[in-house]
Amino acid sequence: MREDILVREVGLRDGLQLVPEMMPTERKIEWMTRSAAAGVREIEVTSFVPAKIIPQFADADDVAAAALADASFLASVLAVNFKGAVRAFDAGFRKINTLVSASETHSLANVRRTRAEAVDAFRAMIAEREARGLAGEVTIACCVATAFGCTLQGEVPERDVVDLARQVAEAGADEIMIADTVGYADPLRVGRLMRAVAAEIGDLPILAHFHDTRGLGLANVVAAVEAGVRRFDASLGGLGGCPFAPGATGNIDTEDTVYLLETMGFDTGIDLDALLALRTDLEAWLPGQRLGGAVHRAGVPKLPATYPTLVAAE
Amino acid sequence: MREDILVREVGLRDGLQLVPEMMPTERKIEWMTRSAAAGVREIEVTSFVPAKIIPQFADADDVAAAALADASFLASVLAVNFKGAVRAFDAGFRKINTLVSASETHSLANVRRTRAEAVDAFRAMIAEREARGLAGEVTIACCVATAFGCTLQGEVPERDVVDLARQVAEAGADEIMIADTVGYADPLRVGRLMRAVAAEIGDLPILAHFHDTRGLGLANVVAAVEAGVRRFDASLGGLGGCPFAPGATGNIDTEDTVYLLETMGFDTGIDLDALLALRTDLEAWLPGQRLGGAVHRAGVPKLPATYPTLVAAE
C-alpha cells in the first residue's frame, strides 16, 4: 500500500493569470475535465478578482459554474479579499483559497494591506463562513506568500512566516499553504521552514507551492516531502510567469512532479500518460508560451513497475 | 567554515560528444580556461576515442596538450579502453576516467565487451600504471555506467552495480563514479544505491553523474548529497544529448548544480556570475543546441548572503 499524496492543479489560476491571450472558457473547462479524468483530485479553477485587474479571469463565473457542476473533482477558487470570498460562498464553492503575504512590502503592493490587516481580512472570511452556517462544509485554506523571500522586500525572516502561519491557523484556516511566490526557495530552507511551521500549527495540513524559477523546484519538493508535506501545487507544463519578464517562470510542472512523487513511492492517483496527452494539447492551445518540464520529452522509463532492490526501501 | 564539494565540468566531453558541428579547438581551450578561472577545479577535457567513431574528438591531442600545460585545474580524460588509457599515460594526464557498464547489454553494445571483460580491461589499465611506475601519481577513476537502468536492457539490478563497484575498487580504482547514463534515476533509488555502494567500497570517494532527462537531475543531487556524495559531474548549460533524438537531454547543468549546492551550504569554490557569463557565450557558440538550466534566466536571488534563520541549520 502506497501512501497517498496530493498534487493540486493550479495552472488554470496561477498558470494562466499572466497569459495575455484569453483562453476560451470551453478550453478551460476541457483542461479541468480532462485533468480530473486523469486522476487530479483538486483543481484551483479560477480567481475571483475584478476582470479589469486580471482580464484572463473575466469568465470566472462561467468557469466556476462548470467546475461546480462536475462532481469528479474538488474545485477550489482563489479569493484574494473579502469581496472575492463572498463571491465564492455565493457560487457554492466547497473550498476557498486565500492568502496573506509574509513580506510587508509585498502585502502592501499586492493587496494594499499590511500583514496585520490581511490577517484581519482572513478572520472576516472565517466569520462570514460561520454567519452563513457553512462551518464544516466549506474549507478555507490560507497561503503564506513570499515565504522564502520577496523581490520587493528582499529577505523575509522565517520567524515572520511561522508567526503568520500560526495566526491564520488560530483564526480558523483548514490548510496552510507555504508559497515560494518568487522562486527563492532552496532545499535547505524548505526543510527547515516546513518543519518550523508544522511545529506551530499542529495537525493542520501543509501544502507547498513552489515555482521552478532557478531549477530547484523538484529538489524543493523532495525536501518538503522529507519534512512531512503531502500536498503540492503544480501547473501543467509549468505554465506561468510573465511573458513580459523573460526571467519569470511558472509553478513546478504537474507532470514532472507526479513522476517524481510516484518514483518516491507515493500514490498520486494520477495517470501520467493521460496528463502528458493533455500537456501536448495545452502546448498547442498556447503557441506563444514556453512551457517547461522534461518527462514529456523523454517519457517514463521502460522499466518494470517494481525494481529488484538490494535493500529494503527506507 | 563551509564544507568543500566538487563540481567537475564534463561538458567538453559528455556535453560535446554528440554535437555534430566540430567546436574549434581554441573555443574548447577558452571553455576550459574560463571554467578554471571561475573556480572549476577539475575538468574532463576530452575523450581518447578514434576520431572516426566520435569526430568531435579529432582534436583530442591538441586539447589535451593545452589542458596539461595549464596548471590552474586538474585535467582528466575519458579512456574507454586500454588503448585510450595508453594514450592518456603517454600524454601525461594525472587523472584518467574509464568505465564499466552495469548493463551487460549496454556493455556489449558500447564497448563490445562483457562486463567481466570490461573489469579485466580495467585491471590491465591499473597494471599498466604500475608498470610505468605511476602509482600514486596518476589517479584512475572508474565509472559504473547505466547504474539506474538501461534503455537497451531495461532494468539493472542494484546488486550488479554494487558488485561491479566493489570489483573495480578492489582492482585499484581511486574513485568510483556512479552514472545514470540514460536518465532513469530518481531520488529514492539514488539514496539507496549510493549508500549501498559506499558500504562496499570503504573510504573511496564516490562521484555521481546524473542526466536531467526527466527533470529529476537536481532532486537526485539532493538525495546523493544526503547519502554522503561530495563529487558531481555537470555540464555547462546542460549541454548533451543527441540532436537527432529530441527526447535525449544532457547532464545536469553546471550552473544550476553550483547554485543548488551553494544554497545547501557547501563551498563549490566557483564564481557563479563568471560561470553564467561563460554559459552565455557557450549558447552563442552553439546556435543549433538547446541548452537547459534555469538560474541563468532568473539570476541569483537578491538577498543578503546570510539569511536570518529561525533555527540552527541542521
XYZ file of C-alpha atoms in Angstrom:
628
model
C 0.000 0.000 0.000
C 1.498 3.252 -1.104
C 0.849 6.457 0.787
C -1.471 8.980 -0.874
C -0.095 12.364 -1.828
C -1.985 15.288 -3.325
C -0.928 17.166 -6.433
C -3.308 20.064 -6.937
C -3.562 21.602 -10.379
C -3.255 25.392 -10.258
C -2.448 26.062 -13.909
C -5.933 27.395 -14.568
C -5.289 30.099 -11.995
C -1.596 30.705 -11.273
C -0.548 29.398 -14.682
C -2.978 31.487 -16.717
C -3.107 34.683 -14.695
C -0.361 36.401 -16.648
C -1.134 34.862 -20.042
C -2.274 37.846 -22.105
C -4.448 35.976 -24.617
C -7.796 34.983 -23.168
C -8.092 31.199 -23.106
C -11.600 30.352 -24.312
C -13.867 29.224 -21.493
C -14.548 25.865 -23.170
C -10.783 25.205 -23.255
C -10.526 25.927 -19.545
C -13.370 23.539 -18.932
C -11.735 20.884 -21.105
C -8.484 21.374 -19.150
C -10.199 20.804 -15.797
C -12.394 17.962 -17.038
C -9.514 16.050 -18.571
C -7.286 16.720 -15.545
C -9.955 15.211 -13.332
C -10.338 12.275 -15.719
C -6.564 11.732 -15.432
C -6.990 11.496 -11.669
C -6.314 15.019 -10.436
C -8.422 15.295 -7.303
C -8.327 19.038 -6.666
C -8.149 21.924 -9.109
C -7.935 25.643 -8.415
C -10.179 26.599 -11.308
C -10.101 30.387 -11.363
C -9.629 33.555 -9.350
C -12.342 35.900 -8.132
C -10.667 39.188 -8.902
C -12.087 42.076 -10.942
C -11.689 41.465 -14.677
C -10.131 44.879 -15.069
C -7.247 43.723 -12.870
C -6.725 40.298 -14.462
C -8.660 40.067 -17.746
C -7.916 36.329 -18.038
C -10.488 35.732 -15.275
C -13.314 37.704 -16.889
C -15.095 34.354 -17.337
C -14.585 33.298 -13.714
C -18.337 32.880 -13.058
C -18.771 30.590 -16.069
C -15.689 28.539 -15.230
C -16.831 28.292 -11.625
C -20.323 27.136 -12.616
C -18.899 24.430 -14.892
C -16.457 23.302 -12.225
C -19.085 23.112 -9.506
C -21.385 21.098 -11.786
C -18.653 18.460 -12.108
C -18.533 16.147 -9.117
C -15.436 14.299 -10.305
C -13.010 16.629 -8.534
C -12.816 19.187 -5.744
C -12.943 22.675 -7.243
C -11.319 25.498 -5.363
C -11.054 29.176 -6.165
C -8.656 31.924 -5.189
C -10.218 34.835 -3.317
C -7.655 37.489 -2.510
C -10.040 39.604 -0.424
C -13.354 39.569 1.416
C -15.351 40.518 -1.678
C -13.843 37.567 -3.541
C -14.683 35.261 -0.663
C -18.310 36.424 -0.689
C -18.426 35.615 -4.412
C -17.003 32.173 -3.671
C -19.545 31.467 -0.920
C -22.347 32.682 -3.189
C -21.145 30.495 -6.064
C -21.213 27.445 -3.847
C -17.514 26.549 -3.629
C -16.642 23.940 -1.001
C -13.030 25.088 -0.922
C -11.717 28.636 -0.942
C -8.052 29.617 -1.076
C -6.819 32.950 0.156
C -3.509 34.416 1.185
C -1.529 36.659 3.437
C 1.950 37.764 2.458
C 4.903 37.310 4.778
C 6.570 40.291 3.144
C 5.052 43.535 4.404
C 6.210 45.246 1.209
C 4.588 42.607 -1.000
C 1.403 42.696 1.065
C 1.086 46.451 0.571
C 1.889 46.205 -3.142
C -0.284 43.160 -3.866
C -3.434 43.785 -1.824
C -2.802 47.269 -0.365
C -2.948 45.961 3.153
C -0.449 45.496 5.923
C 0.069 41.929 7.037
C -1.971 42.622 10.172
C -4.828 43.925 8.020
C -4.568 40.854 5.799
C -4.930 38.595 8.828
C -7.976 40.649 9.904
C -9.452 40.183 6.417
C -8.891 36.444 6.772
C -10.698 36.475 10.129
C -13.601 38.258 8.437
C -13.838 35.457 5.850
C -13.951 32.867 8.620
C -16.643 34.925 10.400
C -18.634 35.125 7.157
C -18.455 31.357 6.841
C -19.810 30.999 10.410
C -22.536 33.560 9.711
C -23.632 31.541 6.686
C -23.674 28.342 8.697
C -21.043 26.806 6.416
C -18.508 25.736 9.032
C -17.643 22.105 8.377
C -18.951 22.397 4.818
C -16.640 24.950 3.251
C -12.914 24.562 3.697
C -10.807 27.715 3.746
C -7.105 27.388 3.033
C -4.725 30.227 3.717
C -1.458 30.743 1.924
C 1.563 32.454 3.450
C 3.037 34.021 0.312
C 6.629 35.190 -0.306
C 7.657 32.733 2.397
C 11.245 32.395 1.128
C 11.934 35.972 0.176
C 10.458 38.751 -1.892
C 11.677 40.540 -4.982
C 10.422 43.818 -3.482
C 11.500 43.480 0.116
C 14.390 41.072 -0.232
C 14.722 38.867 2.771
C 11.684 37.575 4.691
C 12.555 36.320 8.175
C 11.462 32.745 8.827
C 10.017 33.940 12.129
C 7.526 36.140 10.236
C 6.358 33.177 8.154
C 5.890 30.958 11.175
C 4.085 33.724 13.103
C 1.678 34.343 10.236
C 1.009 30.636 9.775
C 0.178 30.372 13.466
C -2.090 33.423 13.345
C -4.153 32.186 10.408
C -4.243 28.680 11.881
C -5.608 30.104 15.140
C -8.071 32.191 13.127
C -9.569 29.042 11.632
C -7.652 28.040 8.473
C -8.201 24.430 7.436
C -4.969 24.179 5.471
C -1.778 26.241 5.480
C -0.063 26.806 2.159
C 3.554 27.882 2.205
C 4.400 29.591 -1.066
C 7.702 30.429 -2.677
C 5.981 33.119 -4.709
C 9.100 34.393 -6.456
C 11.254 31.275 -6.736
C 13.801 31.957 -3.999
C 13.451 28.680 -2.092
C 16.140 26.069 -1.745
C 16.007 22.584 -0.208
C 17.803 23.506 3.000
C 15.443 26.351 3.864
C 12.401 24.392 2.646
C 13.109 21.576 5.048
C 13.768 23.952 7.923
C 10.754 26.188 7.335
C 8.280 23.364 6.738
C 9.354 21.715 9.982
C 9.134 25.006 11.856
C 5.627 25.705 10.531
C 4.470 22.155 11.258
C 5.678 22.514 14.834
C 3.486 25.634 15.244
C 0.236 24.556 13.595
C -0.270 21.087 14.986
C -2.281 18.712 12.826
C -3.326 21.187 10.140
C -2.198 20.010 6.708
C 0.544 21.970 4.969
C 0.592 22.467 1.228
C 3.752 23.594 -0.547
C 3.607 25.922 -3.525
C 6.868 26.147 -5.441
C 7.975 27.910 -8.583
C 10.791 26.500 -10.678
C 12.472 29.821 -11.256
C 16.022 28.668 -10.593
C 15.783 24.955 -11.343
C 15.318 23.904 -7.728
C 11.572 23.245 -7.877
C 11.655 19.463 -7.663
C 14.621 19.465 -5.297
C 12.426 21.595 -3.034
C 9.603 19.065 -3.369
C 11.948 16.328 -2.149
C 12.942 18.462 0.832
C 9.294 19.232 1.631
C 8.305 15.564 1.389
C 11.104 14.688 3.781
C 9.779 17.365 6.150
C 6.365 15.675 6.058
C 4.485 17.739 3.451
C 1.964 15.676 1.487
C 0.197 18.340 -0.607
C 1.676 20.232 -3.542
C 0.517 22.829 -6.017
C 1.632 22.355 -9.605
C 0.823 23.715 -13.014
C 0.505 21.641 -16.183
C 3.551 22.249 -18.377
C 4.925 24.562 -15.698
C 2.708 27.274 -17.157
C 3.138 30.625 -15.507
C 5.395 33.567 -15.208
C 5.060 36.792 -17.090
C 5.536 36.885 -20.860
C 6.958 40.387 -20.480
C 9.607 39.262 -17.991
C 11.783 36.512 -19.510
C 13.242 35.678 -16.109
C 9.948 34.746 -14.560
C 8.901 31.127 -14.649
C 5.867 29.212 -13.610
C 4.966 26.736 -10.962
C 6.641 23.379 -10.834
C 5.039 21.401 -13.610
C 2.377 18.900 -12.777
C 3.667 16.064 -14.906
C 7.288 16.105 -13.624
C 6.001 16.486 -10.061
C 3.730 13.466 -10.490
C 6.596 11.488 -12.000
C 8.890 12.445 -9.103
C 6.387 11.625 -6.373
C 5.484 8.276 -7.946
C 9.188 7.330 -8.090
C 9.406 8.265 -4.406
C 6.826 5.601 -3.686
C 3.741 7.790 -3.291
C 0.373 7.331 -4.929
C -0.784 10.498 -6.675
C -3.751 8.691 -8.210
C -2.848 10.373 -11.491
C -2.472 8.667 -14.866
C 0.730 10.239 -16.174
C 0.119 9.239 -19.790
C -3.265 10.975 -19.782
C -1.660 14.039 -18.242
C 1.079 14.073 -20.882
C -1.518 13.919 -23.642
C -3.292 16.898 -22.109
C 0.002 18.775 -21.879
C 0.572 18.231 -25.595
C -2.783 19.860 -26.270
C -2.107 22.697 -23.831
C 1.090 23.475 -25.711
C -0.912 23.698 -28.944
C -3.518 25.918 -27.271
C -0.845 28.383 -26.101
C 1.563 28.808 -29.011
C 3.092 31.959 -27.507
C 4.030 30.344 -24.204
C 7.203 28.463 -23.461
C 6.230 25.505 -21.314
C 8.656 23.745 -19.007
C 9.211 20.229 -17.803
C 11.165 17.257 -19.019
C 9.292 13.979 -18.661
C 7.045 14.814 -21.628
C 10.125 14.787 -23.875
C 11.732 11.631 -22.582
C 8.715 9.603 -21.495
C 8.529 7.350 -18.494
C 11.398 4.830 -18.288
C 10.555 1.491 -19.806
C 11.107 -0.495 -16.665
C 9.024 -2.959 -14.735
C 6.774 -1.329 -12.163
C 8.771 -2.913 -9.377
C 12.535 -2.757 -9.436
C 14.596 -5.525 -7.878
C 16.249 -3.763 -4.986
C 19.270 -4.591 -2.981
C 17.919 -3.444 0.342
C 14.510 -2.664 1.701
C 13.126 0.769 0.915
C 13.864 3.179 3.703
C 33.559 27.104 7.554
C 31.565 25.527 4.772
C 32.307 22.020 3.566
C 34.003 21.703 0.185
C 32.156 19.941 -2.608
C 33.408 19.176 -6.088
C 31.551 20.029 -9.284
C 33.511 18.610 -12.190
C 32.896 20.056 -15.632
C 32.272 17.336 -18.221
C 30.666 19.437 -20.934
C 33.797 19.314 -23.074
C 33.448 15.542 -23.185
C 29.947 14.295 -22.367
C 28.324 17.544 -23.461
C 30.075 17.799 -26.809
C 30.316 14.163 -27.811
C 27.085 14.152 -29.772
C 27.271 17.720 -31.051
C 27.673 17.258 -34.813
C 29.436 20.545 -35.570
C 33.088 20.485 -34.614
C 33.747 23.061 -31.912
C 37.012 24.825 -32.841
C 39.908 23.763 -30.648
C 40.544 27.322 -29.454
C 36.920 27.510 -28.260
C 37.365 24.315 -26.270
C 40.503 25.763 -24.741
C 38.691 29.009 -23.923
C 35.912 26.984 -22.299
C 38.307 25.115 -20.029
C 40.455 28.155 -19.258
C 37.495 30.304 -18.295
C 35.905 27.462 -16.307
C 39.112 27.144 -14.328
C 39.246 30.916 -13.856
C 35.685 30.746 -12.499
C 36.895 28.241 -9.918
C 36.169 24.860 -11.510
C 38.839 22.608 -10.060
C 38.551 19.572 -12.327
C 37.596 19.339 -15.993
C 37.197 16.262 -18.172
C 38.695 17.882 -21.226
C 38.241 15.311 -23.975
C 37.907 11.642 -24.837
C 40.575 9.400 -26.294
C 38.467 7.541 -28.813
C 39.163 7.170 -32.535
C 38.043 10.261 -34.476
C 36.140 8.055 -36.882
C 33.875 6.988 -34.008
C 33.376 10.460 -32.465
C 34.606 13.150 -34.866
C 34.167 15.865 -32.219
C 37.295 14.488 -30.514
C 39.539 14.558 -33.580
C 41.480 17.337 -31.841
C 41.856 15.403 -28.583
C 45.657 15.544 -28.634
C 45.684 19.324 -29.057
C 43.056 19.859 -26.377
C 44.945 17.522 -24.055
C 48.235 19.342 -24.620
C 46.643 22.714 -23.869
C 44.912 21.352 -20.778
C 48.058 19.751 -19.414
C 50.009 22.963 -19.945
C 47.519 24.778 -17.688
C 48.262 24.211 -14.017
C 45.169 26.074 -12.818
C 42.934 22.988 -12.819
C 43.090 19.201 -12.769
C 42.593 17.901 -16.309
C 41.136 14.451 -16.756
C 40.372 12.473 -19.884
C 37.985 9.670 -20.721
C 39.627 6.469 -21.895
C 37.038 3.840 -22.745
C 39.605 1.103 -23.376
C 43.212 0.087 -22.836
C 44.417 1.835 -25.985
C 42.838 5.068 -24.774
C 44.481 4.649 -21.385
C 47.894 4.198 -23.004
C 47.311 7.433 -24.913
C 46.396 9.140 -21.637
C 49.520 7.865 -19.844
C 51.674 8.917 -22.814
C 50.090 12.377 -22.876
C 50.912 12.882 -19.224
C 47.431 13.018 -17.662
C 47.388 12.836 -13.864
C 43.769 11.692 -13.880
C 42.158 9.140 -16.189
C 38.478 8.242 -16.202
C 37.220 4.963 -17.540
C 34.067 2.903 -17.227
C 32.390 -0.425 -16.926
C 28.696 -0.782 -17.638
C 26.349 -2.401 -15.162
C 24.104 -3.422 -18.039
C 25.544 -6.438 -19.866
C 23.591 -5.413 -22.977
C 24.952 -1.869 -22.873
C 28.471 -3.130 -22.237
C 28.334 -5.315 -25.326
C 26.797 -2.517 -27.435
C 29.057 0.268 -26.186
C 32.467 -1.351 -25.942
C 31.832 -4.862 -27.359
C 32.830 -6.493 -24.119
C 31.026 -8.381 -21.421
C 31.087 -6.775 -18.003
C 33.681 -9.323 -16.866
C 35.879 -8.431 -19.839
C 35.456 -4.743 -19.030
C 36.652 -5.343 -15.478
C 39.649 -7.256 -16.887
C 40.417 -4.296 -19.166
C 40.276 -2.032 -16.126
C 42.739 -4.314 -14.305
C 45.056 -4.069 -17.315
C 44.992 -0.253 -17.049
C 45.941 -0.459 -13.385
C 48.737 -2.919 -14.241
C 49.979 -0.557 -16.950
C 50.084 2.249 -14.397
C 52.189 0.051 -12.077
C 54.469 -0.968 -14.945
C 55.079 2.688 -15.735
C 55.862 3.456 -12.094
C 52.941 5.909 -11.948
C 51.120 4.518 -8.912
C 50.477 7.421 -6.558
C 50.979 9.891 -9.388
C 48.172 9.081 -11.787
C 44.670 8.711 -10.428
C 42.342 6.312 -12.229
C 38.602 6.737 -11.688
C 36.158 4.080 -12.779
C 32.554 4.734 -13.655
C 29.792 2.178 -13.250
C 27.553 3.229 -16.134
C 23.814 2.553 -16.623
C 23.611 2.203 -12.849
C 19.888 3.023 -12.691
C 18.681 1.176 -15.748
C 19.428 0.900 -19.427
C 17.424 1.804 -22.498
C 18.627 -1.408 -24.150
C 18.365 -3.891 -21.306
C 15.703 -2.205 -19.178
C 16.234 -2.902 -15.533
C 19.707 -3.128 -13.982
C 19.696 -4.851 -10.591
C 21.238 -2.775 -7.815
C 23.219 -5.842 -6.803
C 25.052 -5.775 -10.163
C 26.029 -2.126 -9.651
C 27.331 -2.731 -6.151
C 29.230 -5.857 -7.249
C 30.905 -4.012 -10.102
C 31.801 -1.071 -7.875
C 33.422 -3.469 -5.416
C 35.309 -5.294 -8.182
C 36.823 -2.135 -9.650
C 37.557 -0.785 -6.186
C 39.433 -3.991 -5.343
C 41.217 -3.762 -8.691
C 42.648 -0.376 -7.698
C 40.229 2.395 -8.689
C 40.886 5.683 -6.884
C 37.345 6.993 -7.314
C 34.055 5.296 -8.136
C 31.619 7.149 -10.365
C 28.015 6.050 -10.358
C 26.341 7.154 -13.577
C 22.717 7.447 -14.548
C 23.728 7.208 -18.188
C 20.192 7.304 -19.603
C 18.337 9.463 -17.089
C 16.369 6.777 -15.245
C 17.417 7.693 -11.691
C 15.122 9.002 -9.014
C 15.900 10.309 -5.519
C 14.724 7.194 -3.689
C 16.945 4.845 -5.669
C 19.828 7.338 -5.702
C 19.896 7.475 -1.923
C 19.642 3.709 -1.605
C 22.255 2.872 -4.235
C 24.796 5.468 -3.118
C 24.577 4.181 0.446
C 24.878 0.577 -0.731
C 27.945 1.357 -2.854
C 29.562 3.377 -0.068
C 29.109 0.449 2.300
C 31.027 -1.783 -0.129
C 33.946 0.415 -1.133
C 35.055 1.861 2.173
C 36.778 5.228 2.047
C 36.985 5.551 -1.736
C 35.280 8.728 -2.930
C 32.071 8.385 -4.913
C 31.195 10.750 -7.724
C 27.649 10.946 -9.048
C 26.949 11.523 -12.720
C 23.357 12.455 -13.469
C 21.456 13.408 -16.568
C 18.407 15.642 -16.349
C 16.353 13.612 -18.774
C 13.144 13.616 -16.760
C 13.565 16.714 -14.642
C 14.876 14.879 -11.592
C 18.546 15.784 -12.007
C 18.858 18.223 -9.119
C 16.462 16.246 -6.937
C 18.873 13.347 -7.438
C 21.781 15.583 -6.415
C 19.998 16.367 -3.145
C 19.470 12.661 -2.500
C 23.104 11.889 -3.302
C 24.357 14.671 -1.027
C 22.215 13.301 1.776
C 23.756 9.879 1.139
C 27.212 11.407 1.564
C 28.308 12.034 -2.027
C 30.550 15.097 -2.366
C 31.575 14.936 -6.037
C 29.354 15.614 -9.042
C 29.728 15.718 -12.785
C 27.920 18.527 -14.572
C 27.893 20.132 -17.986
C 27.725 23.862 -18.639
C 24.261 24.761 -19.886
C 23.240 21.124 -19.505
C 24.845 20.508 -22.877
C 24.473 16.989 -24.113
C 22.056 14.540 -25.552
C 21.652 13.750 -29.174
C 20.392 16.401 -31.596
C 18.724 13.626 -33.606
C 16.778 12.341 -30.601
C 14.626 15.120 -29.136
C 13.991 13.063 -26.013
C 17.631 12.878 -25.041
C 18.988 15.516 -22.703
C 22.350 16.324 -21.285
C 23.991 16.187 -17.929
C 22.706 18.261 -15.080
C 23.865 21.757 -15.831
C 26.869 23.128 -14.031
C 25.408 26.483 -13.116
C 22.158 25.206 -11.560
C 24.124 22.499 -9.746
C 26.516 25.079 -8.309
C 23.589 27.271 -7.284
C 21.875 24.318 -5.587
C 24.967 23.144 -3.715
C 25.811 26.657 -2.525
C 22.264 27.075 -1.169
C 22.735 23.778 0.629
C 25.641 25.323 2.493
C 28.529 23.807 0.533
C 31.517 25.610 -0.916
C 31.988 24.787 -4.601
C 34.731 27.380 -4.924
C 33.002 28.513 -8.125
C 32.087 32.085 -9.041
C 28.548 31.674 -10.369
C 28.485 35.019 -12.168
C 31.624 34.120 -14.122
C 30.096 30.759 -14.969
C 26.881 32.387 -16.178
C 28.857 34.732 -18.425
C 30.624 31.725 -19.932
C 27.282 29.990 -20.440
C 26.009 32.991 -22.385
C 28.982 32.653 -24.719
C 28.567 28.883 -24.996
C 24.985 29.415 -26.136
C 26.250 31.792 -28.845
C 28.924 29.295 -29.891
C 26.336 26.524 -30.336
C 23.334 28.105 -32.055
C 21.867 24.716 -33.013
C 21.798 23.368 -29.467
C 19.037 23.842 -26.959
C 20.711 24.398 -23.625
C 18.981 23.733 -20.315
C 19.030 25.219 -16.880
C 17.134 27.964 -15.135
C 19.337 30.110 -12.921
C 20.826 31.889 -15.952
C 17.361 33.240 -16.769
C 16.363 34.338 -13.294
C 19.699 35.223 -11.754
C 20.711 34.631 -8.183
C 18.201 35.963 -5.624
C 18.999 39.437 -4.420
C 19.265 38.501 -0.787
C 21.916 39.001 1.843
C 24.496 36.236 1.889
C 23.301 35.146 5.301
C 19.622 34.699 5.924
C 18.189 35.332 9.356
C 17.037 31.889 10.342
C 14.587 30.690 12.879
C 16.514 27.642 13.948
C 20.065 26.454 13.581
C 20.914 24.761 10.294
C 20.508 21.024 10.614
